[in-house]
PDB file of C-alpha atoms in Angstrom:
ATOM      1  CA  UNK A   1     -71.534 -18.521  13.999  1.00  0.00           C
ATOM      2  CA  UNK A   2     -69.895 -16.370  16.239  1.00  0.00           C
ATOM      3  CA  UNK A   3     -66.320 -18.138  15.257  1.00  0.00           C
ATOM      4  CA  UNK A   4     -67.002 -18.015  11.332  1.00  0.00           C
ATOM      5  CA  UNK A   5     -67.626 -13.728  12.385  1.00  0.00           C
ATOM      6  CA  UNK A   6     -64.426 -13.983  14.504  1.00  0.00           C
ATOM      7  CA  UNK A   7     -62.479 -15.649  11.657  1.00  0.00           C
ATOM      8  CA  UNK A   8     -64.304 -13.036   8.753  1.00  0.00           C
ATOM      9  CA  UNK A   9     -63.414  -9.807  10.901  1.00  0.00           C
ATOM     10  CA  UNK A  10     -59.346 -11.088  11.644  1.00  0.00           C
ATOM     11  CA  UNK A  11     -59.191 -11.510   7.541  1.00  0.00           C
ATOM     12  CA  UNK A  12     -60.447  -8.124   6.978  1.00  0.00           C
ATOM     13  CA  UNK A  13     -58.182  -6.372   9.830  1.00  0.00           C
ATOM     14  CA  UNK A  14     -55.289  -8.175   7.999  1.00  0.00           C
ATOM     15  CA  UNK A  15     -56.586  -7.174   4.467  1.00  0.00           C
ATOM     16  CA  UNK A  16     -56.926  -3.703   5.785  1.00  0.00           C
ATOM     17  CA  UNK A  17     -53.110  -4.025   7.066  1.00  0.00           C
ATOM     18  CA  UNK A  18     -51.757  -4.686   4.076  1.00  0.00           C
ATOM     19  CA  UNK A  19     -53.546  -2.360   1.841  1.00  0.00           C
ATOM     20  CA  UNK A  20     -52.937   0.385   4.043  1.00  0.00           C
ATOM     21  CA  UNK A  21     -49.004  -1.033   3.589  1.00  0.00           C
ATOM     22  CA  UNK A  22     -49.192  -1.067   0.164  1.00  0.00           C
ATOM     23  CA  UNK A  23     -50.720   2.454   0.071  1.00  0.00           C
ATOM     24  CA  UNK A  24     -48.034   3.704   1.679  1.00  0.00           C
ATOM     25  CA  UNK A  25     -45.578   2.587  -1.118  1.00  0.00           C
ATOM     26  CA  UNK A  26     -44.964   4.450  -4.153  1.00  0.00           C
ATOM     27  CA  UNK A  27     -44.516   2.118  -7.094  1.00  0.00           C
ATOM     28  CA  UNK A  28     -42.043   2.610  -9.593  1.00  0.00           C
ATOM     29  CA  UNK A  29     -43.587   4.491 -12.156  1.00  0.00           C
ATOM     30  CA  UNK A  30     -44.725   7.093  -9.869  1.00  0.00           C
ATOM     31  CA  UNK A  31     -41.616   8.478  -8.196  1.00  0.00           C
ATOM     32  CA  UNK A  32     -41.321  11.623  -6.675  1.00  0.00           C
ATOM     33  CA  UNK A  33     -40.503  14.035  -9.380  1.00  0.00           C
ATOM     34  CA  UNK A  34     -37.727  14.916  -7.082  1.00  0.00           C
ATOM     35  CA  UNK A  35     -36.198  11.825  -7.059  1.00  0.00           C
ATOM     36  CA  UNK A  36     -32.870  10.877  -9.423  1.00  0.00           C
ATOM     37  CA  UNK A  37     -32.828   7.796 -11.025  1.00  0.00           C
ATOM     38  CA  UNK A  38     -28.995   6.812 -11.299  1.00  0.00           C
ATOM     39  CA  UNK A  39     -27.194   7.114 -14.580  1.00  0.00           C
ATOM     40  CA  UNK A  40     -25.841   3.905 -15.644  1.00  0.00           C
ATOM     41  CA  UNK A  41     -22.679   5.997 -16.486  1.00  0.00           C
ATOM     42  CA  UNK A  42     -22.226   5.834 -12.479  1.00  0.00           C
ATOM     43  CA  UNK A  43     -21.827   1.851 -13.151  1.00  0.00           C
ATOM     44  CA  UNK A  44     -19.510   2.165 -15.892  1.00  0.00           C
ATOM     45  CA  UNK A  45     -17.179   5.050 -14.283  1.00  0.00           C
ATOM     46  CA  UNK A  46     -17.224   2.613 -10.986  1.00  0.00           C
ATOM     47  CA  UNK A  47     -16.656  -0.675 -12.599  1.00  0.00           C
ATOM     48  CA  UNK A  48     -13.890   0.866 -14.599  1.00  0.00           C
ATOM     49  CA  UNK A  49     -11.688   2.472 -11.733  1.00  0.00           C
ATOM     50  CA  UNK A  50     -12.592  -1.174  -9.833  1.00  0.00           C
ATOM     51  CA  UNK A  51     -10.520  -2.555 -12.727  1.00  0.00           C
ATOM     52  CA  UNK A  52      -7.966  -0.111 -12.885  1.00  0.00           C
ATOM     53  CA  UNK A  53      -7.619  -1.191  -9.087  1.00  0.00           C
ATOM     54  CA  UNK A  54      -7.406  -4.697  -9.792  1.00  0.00           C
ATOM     55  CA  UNK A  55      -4.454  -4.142 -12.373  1.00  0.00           C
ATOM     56  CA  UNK A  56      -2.492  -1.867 -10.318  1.00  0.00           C
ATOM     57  CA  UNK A  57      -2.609  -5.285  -7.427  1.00  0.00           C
ATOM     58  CA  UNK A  58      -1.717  -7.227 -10.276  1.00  0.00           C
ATOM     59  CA  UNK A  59       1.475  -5.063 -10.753  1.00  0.00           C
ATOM     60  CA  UNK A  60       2.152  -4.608  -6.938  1.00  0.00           C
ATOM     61  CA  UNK A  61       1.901  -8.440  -6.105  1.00  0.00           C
ATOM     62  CA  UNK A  62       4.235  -9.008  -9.368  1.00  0.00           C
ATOM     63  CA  UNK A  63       6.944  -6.463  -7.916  1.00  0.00           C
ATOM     64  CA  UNK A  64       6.663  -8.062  -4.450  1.00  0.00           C
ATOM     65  CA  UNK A  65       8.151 -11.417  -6.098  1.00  0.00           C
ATOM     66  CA  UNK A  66      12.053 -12.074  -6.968  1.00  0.00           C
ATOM     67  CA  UNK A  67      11.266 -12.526 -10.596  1.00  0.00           C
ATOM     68  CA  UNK A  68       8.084 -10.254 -11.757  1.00  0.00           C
ATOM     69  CA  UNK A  69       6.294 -10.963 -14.606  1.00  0.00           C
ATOM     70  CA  UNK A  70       7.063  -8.588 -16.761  1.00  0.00           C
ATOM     71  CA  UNK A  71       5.071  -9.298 -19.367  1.00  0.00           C
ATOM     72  CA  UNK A  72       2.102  -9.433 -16.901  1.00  0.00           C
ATOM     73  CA  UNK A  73       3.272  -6.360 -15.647  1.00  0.00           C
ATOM     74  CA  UNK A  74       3.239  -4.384 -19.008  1.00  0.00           C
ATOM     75  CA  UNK A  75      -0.339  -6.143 -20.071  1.00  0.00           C
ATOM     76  CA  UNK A  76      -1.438  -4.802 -16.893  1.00  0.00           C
ATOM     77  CA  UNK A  77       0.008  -1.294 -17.191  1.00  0.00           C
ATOM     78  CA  UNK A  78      -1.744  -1.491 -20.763  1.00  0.00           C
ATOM     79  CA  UNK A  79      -5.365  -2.229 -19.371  1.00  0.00           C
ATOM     80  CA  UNK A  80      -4.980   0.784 -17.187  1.00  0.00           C
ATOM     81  CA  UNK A  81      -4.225   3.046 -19.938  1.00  0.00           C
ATOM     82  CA  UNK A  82      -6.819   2.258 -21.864  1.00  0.00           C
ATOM     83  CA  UNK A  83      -9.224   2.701 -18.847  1.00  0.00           C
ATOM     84  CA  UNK A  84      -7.629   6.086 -18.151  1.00  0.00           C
ATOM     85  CA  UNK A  85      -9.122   6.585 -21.690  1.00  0.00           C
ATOM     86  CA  UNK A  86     -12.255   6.477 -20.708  1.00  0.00           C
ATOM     87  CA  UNK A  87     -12.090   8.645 -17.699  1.00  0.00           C
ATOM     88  CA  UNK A  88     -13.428  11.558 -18.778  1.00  0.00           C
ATOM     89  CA  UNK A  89     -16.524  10.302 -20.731  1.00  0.00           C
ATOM     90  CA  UNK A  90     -16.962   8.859 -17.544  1.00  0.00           C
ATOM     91  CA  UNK A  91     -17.830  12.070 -15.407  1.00  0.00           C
ATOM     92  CA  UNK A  92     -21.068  13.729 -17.168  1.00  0.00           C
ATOM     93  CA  UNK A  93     -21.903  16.544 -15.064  1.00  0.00           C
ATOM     94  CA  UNK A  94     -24.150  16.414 -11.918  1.00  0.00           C
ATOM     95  CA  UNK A  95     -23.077  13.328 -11.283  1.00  0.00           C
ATOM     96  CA  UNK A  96     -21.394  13.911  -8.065  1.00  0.00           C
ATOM     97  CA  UNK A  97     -21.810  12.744  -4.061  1.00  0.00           C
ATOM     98  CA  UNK A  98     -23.540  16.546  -3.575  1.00  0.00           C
ATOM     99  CA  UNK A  99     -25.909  15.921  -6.663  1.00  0.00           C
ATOM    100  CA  UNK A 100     -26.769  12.869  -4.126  1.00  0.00           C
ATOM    101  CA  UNK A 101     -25.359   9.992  -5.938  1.00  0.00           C
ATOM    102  CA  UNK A 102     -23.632   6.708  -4.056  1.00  0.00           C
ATOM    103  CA  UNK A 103     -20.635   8.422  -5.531  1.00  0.00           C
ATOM    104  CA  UNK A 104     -17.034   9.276  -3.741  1.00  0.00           C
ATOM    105  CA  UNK A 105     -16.751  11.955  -7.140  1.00  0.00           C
ATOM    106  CA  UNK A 106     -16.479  15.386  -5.620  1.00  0.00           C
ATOM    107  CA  UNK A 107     -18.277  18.639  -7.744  1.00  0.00           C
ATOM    108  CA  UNK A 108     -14.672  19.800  -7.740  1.00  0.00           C
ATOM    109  CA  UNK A 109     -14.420  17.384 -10.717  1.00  0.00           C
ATOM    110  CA  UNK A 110     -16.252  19.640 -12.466  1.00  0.00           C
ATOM    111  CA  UNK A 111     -15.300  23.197 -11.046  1.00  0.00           C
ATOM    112  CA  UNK A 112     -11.818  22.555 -11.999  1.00  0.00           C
ATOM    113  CA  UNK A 113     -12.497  20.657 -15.404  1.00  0.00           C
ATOM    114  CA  UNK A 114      -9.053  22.104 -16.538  1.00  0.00           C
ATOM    115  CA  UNK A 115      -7.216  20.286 -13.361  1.00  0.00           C
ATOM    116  CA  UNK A 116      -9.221  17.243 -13.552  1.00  0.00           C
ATOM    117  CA  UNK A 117      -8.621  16.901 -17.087  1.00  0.00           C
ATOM    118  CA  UNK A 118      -4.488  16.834 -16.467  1.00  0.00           C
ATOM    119  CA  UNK A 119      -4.777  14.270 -13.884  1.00  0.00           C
ATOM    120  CA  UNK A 120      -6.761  11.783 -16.105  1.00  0.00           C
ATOM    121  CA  UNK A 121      -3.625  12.731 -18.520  1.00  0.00           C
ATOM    122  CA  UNK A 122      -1.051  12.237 -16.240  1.00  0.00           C
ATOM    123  CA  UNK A 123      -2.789   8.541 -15.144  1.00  0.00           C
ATOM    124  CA  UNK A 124      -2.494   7.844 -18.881  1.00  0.00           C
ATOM    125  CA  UNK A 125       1.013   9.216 -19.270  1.00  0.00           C
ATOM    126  CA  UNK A 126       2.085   7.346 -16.406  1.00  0.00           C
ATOM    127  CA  UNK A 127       0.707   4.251 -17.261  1.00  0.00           C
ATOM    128  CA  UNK A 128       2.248   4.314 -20.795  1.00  0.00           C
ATOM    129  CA  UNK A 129       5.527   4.834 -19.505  1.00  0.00           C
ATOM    130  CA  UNK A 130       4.704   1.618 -17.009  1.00  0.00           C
ATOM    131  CA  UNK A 131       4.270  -0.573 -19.790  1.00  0.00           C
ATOM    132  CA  UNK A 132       7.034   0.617 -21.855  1.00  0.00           C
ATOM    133  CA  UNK A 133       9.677   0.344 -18.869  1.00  0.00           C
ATOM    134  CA  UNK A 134       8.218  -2.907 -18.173  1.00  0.00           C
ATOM    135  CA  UNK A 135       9.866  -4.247 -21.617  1.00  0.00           C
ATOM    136  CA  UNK A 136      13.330  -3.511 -19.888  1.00  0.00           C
ATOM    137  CA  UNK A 137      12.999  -6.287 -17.530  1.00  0.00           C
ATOM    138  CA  UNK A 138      14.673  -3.802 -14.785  1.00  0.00           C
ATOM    139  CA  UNK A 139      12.644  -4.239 -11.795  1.00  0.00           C
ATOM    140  CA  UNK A 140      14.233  -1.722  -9.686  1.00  0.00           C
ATOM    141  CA  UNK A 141      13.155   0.954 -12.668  1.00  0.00           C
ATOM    142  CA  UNK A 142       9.597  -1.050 -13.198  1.00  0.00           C
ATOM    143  CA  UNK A 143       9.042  -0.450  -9.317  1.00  0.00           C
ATOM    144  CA  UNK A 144      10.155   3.081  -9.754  1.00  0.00           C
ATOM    145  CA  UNK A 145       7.227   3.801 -12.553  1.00  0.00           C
ATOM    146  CA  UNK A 146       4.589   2.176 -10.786  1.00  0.00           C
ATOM    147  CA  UNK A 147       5.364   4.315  -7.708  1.00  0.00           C
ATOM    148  CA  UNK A 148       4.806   7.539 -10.160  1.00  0.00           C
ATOM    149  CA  UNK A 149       1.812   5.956 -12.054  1.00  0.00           C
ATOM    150  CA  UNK A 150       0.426   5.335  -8.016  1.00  0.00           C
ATOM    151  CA  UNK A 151       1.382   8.999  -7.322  1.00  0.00           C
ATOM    152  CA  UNK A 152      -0.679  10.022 -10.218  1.00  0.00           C
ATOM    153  CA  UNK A 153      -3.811   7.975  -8.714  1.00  0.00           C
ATOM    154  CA  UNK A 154      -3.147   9.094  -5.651  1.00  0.00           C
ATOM    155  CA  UNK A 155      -3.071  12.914  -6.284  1.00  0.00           C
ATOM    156  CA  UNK A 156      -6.053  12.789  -8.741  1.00  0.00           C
ATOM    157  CA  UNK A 157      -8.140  11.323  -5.467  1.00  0.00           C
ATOM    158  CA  UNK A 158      -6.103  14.406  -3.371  1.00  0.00           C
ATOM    159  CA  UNK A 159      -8.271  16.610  -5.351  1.00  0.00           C
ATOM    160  CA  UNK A 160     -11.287  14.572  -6.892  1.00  0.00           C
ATOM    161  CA  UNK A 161     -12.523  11.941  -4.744  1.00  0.00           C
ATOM    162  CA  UNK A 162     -14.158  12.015  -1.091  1.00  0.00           C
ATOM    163  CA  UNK A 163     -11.430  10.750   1.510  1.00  0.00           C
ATOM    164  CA  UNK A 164     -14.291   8.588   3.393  1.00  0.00           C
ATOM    165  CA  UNK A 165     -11.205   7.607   5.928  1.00  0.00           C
ATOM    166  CA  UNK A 166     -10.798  10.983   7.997  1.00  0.00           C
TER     167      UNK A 166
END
């Protein structure tokens, strides 16, 4: 008998455990009202710079070779634009690192909507004028516009995006 009371009391300490453990836990449907679900909209604006990314390798590795694609080059400069399209639908307000998103957007994205706004432009202007030079076949002028579409990138994060590397 005294085992079989030995065995009962271990099961309830254990029960107890874990439904002190699962008191502890809030489920889903009863979240802090402080807490901020993520818009998908974060997804979307990361998956599409990702991509951008991606594209901009493609045309790198391409000039790195004695004969680029050029084609590949221009189809890739093309993708880009059209993401650069989407840019600005992408940033809906308070969605930045300081509105405590897993974000690198900075709120300066939106206190200088003007600025922000002409370097998403300049991404698409550059990138149009990437694909169109890429018809020429001249590498040395291909490799010239993908330095200025990179400068566009490059400046846009200057201003926009958290520099996680300093």
């Amino acid at each position: 008998m005294v085992r079989t009371l030995a065995t009962r009391l271990a099961v309830v300490a254990t029960l107890a455990g874990a439904l002190a453990a699962c008191a502890s836990e809030t489920p889903a449907d009863e979240a802090p009202a402080d807490a901020i679900a993520e818009p998908a909209v974060l997804k979307e604006r990361q998956d599409n710079f990702e991509s951008i990314g991606d594209a901009f390798k493609a045309v790198r590795g391409e000039l790195e070779k004695d004969t680029p694609d050029f084609g590949l080059i221009a189809a890739s400069a093309n993708d880009i634009n059209a993401r650069a399209g989407n840019i600005e639908r992408h940033f809906v307000e308070r969605t930045s690192i300081d509105d405590g998103f897993d974000t690198e957007a900075l709120a300066t994205v939106w206190e200088k909507p003007v600025e922000f706004k002409a370097a998403a432009q300049k991404l698409l202007d550059e990138s149009a004028d990437l694909a169109a030079v890429a018809a020429s076949g001249d590498k040395a002028a291909v490799g010239a516009q993908a330095m200025a579409m990179g400068g566009a990138c490059k400046d846009c994060h200057d201003q926009f995006r958290l520099d996680d590397e300093k």
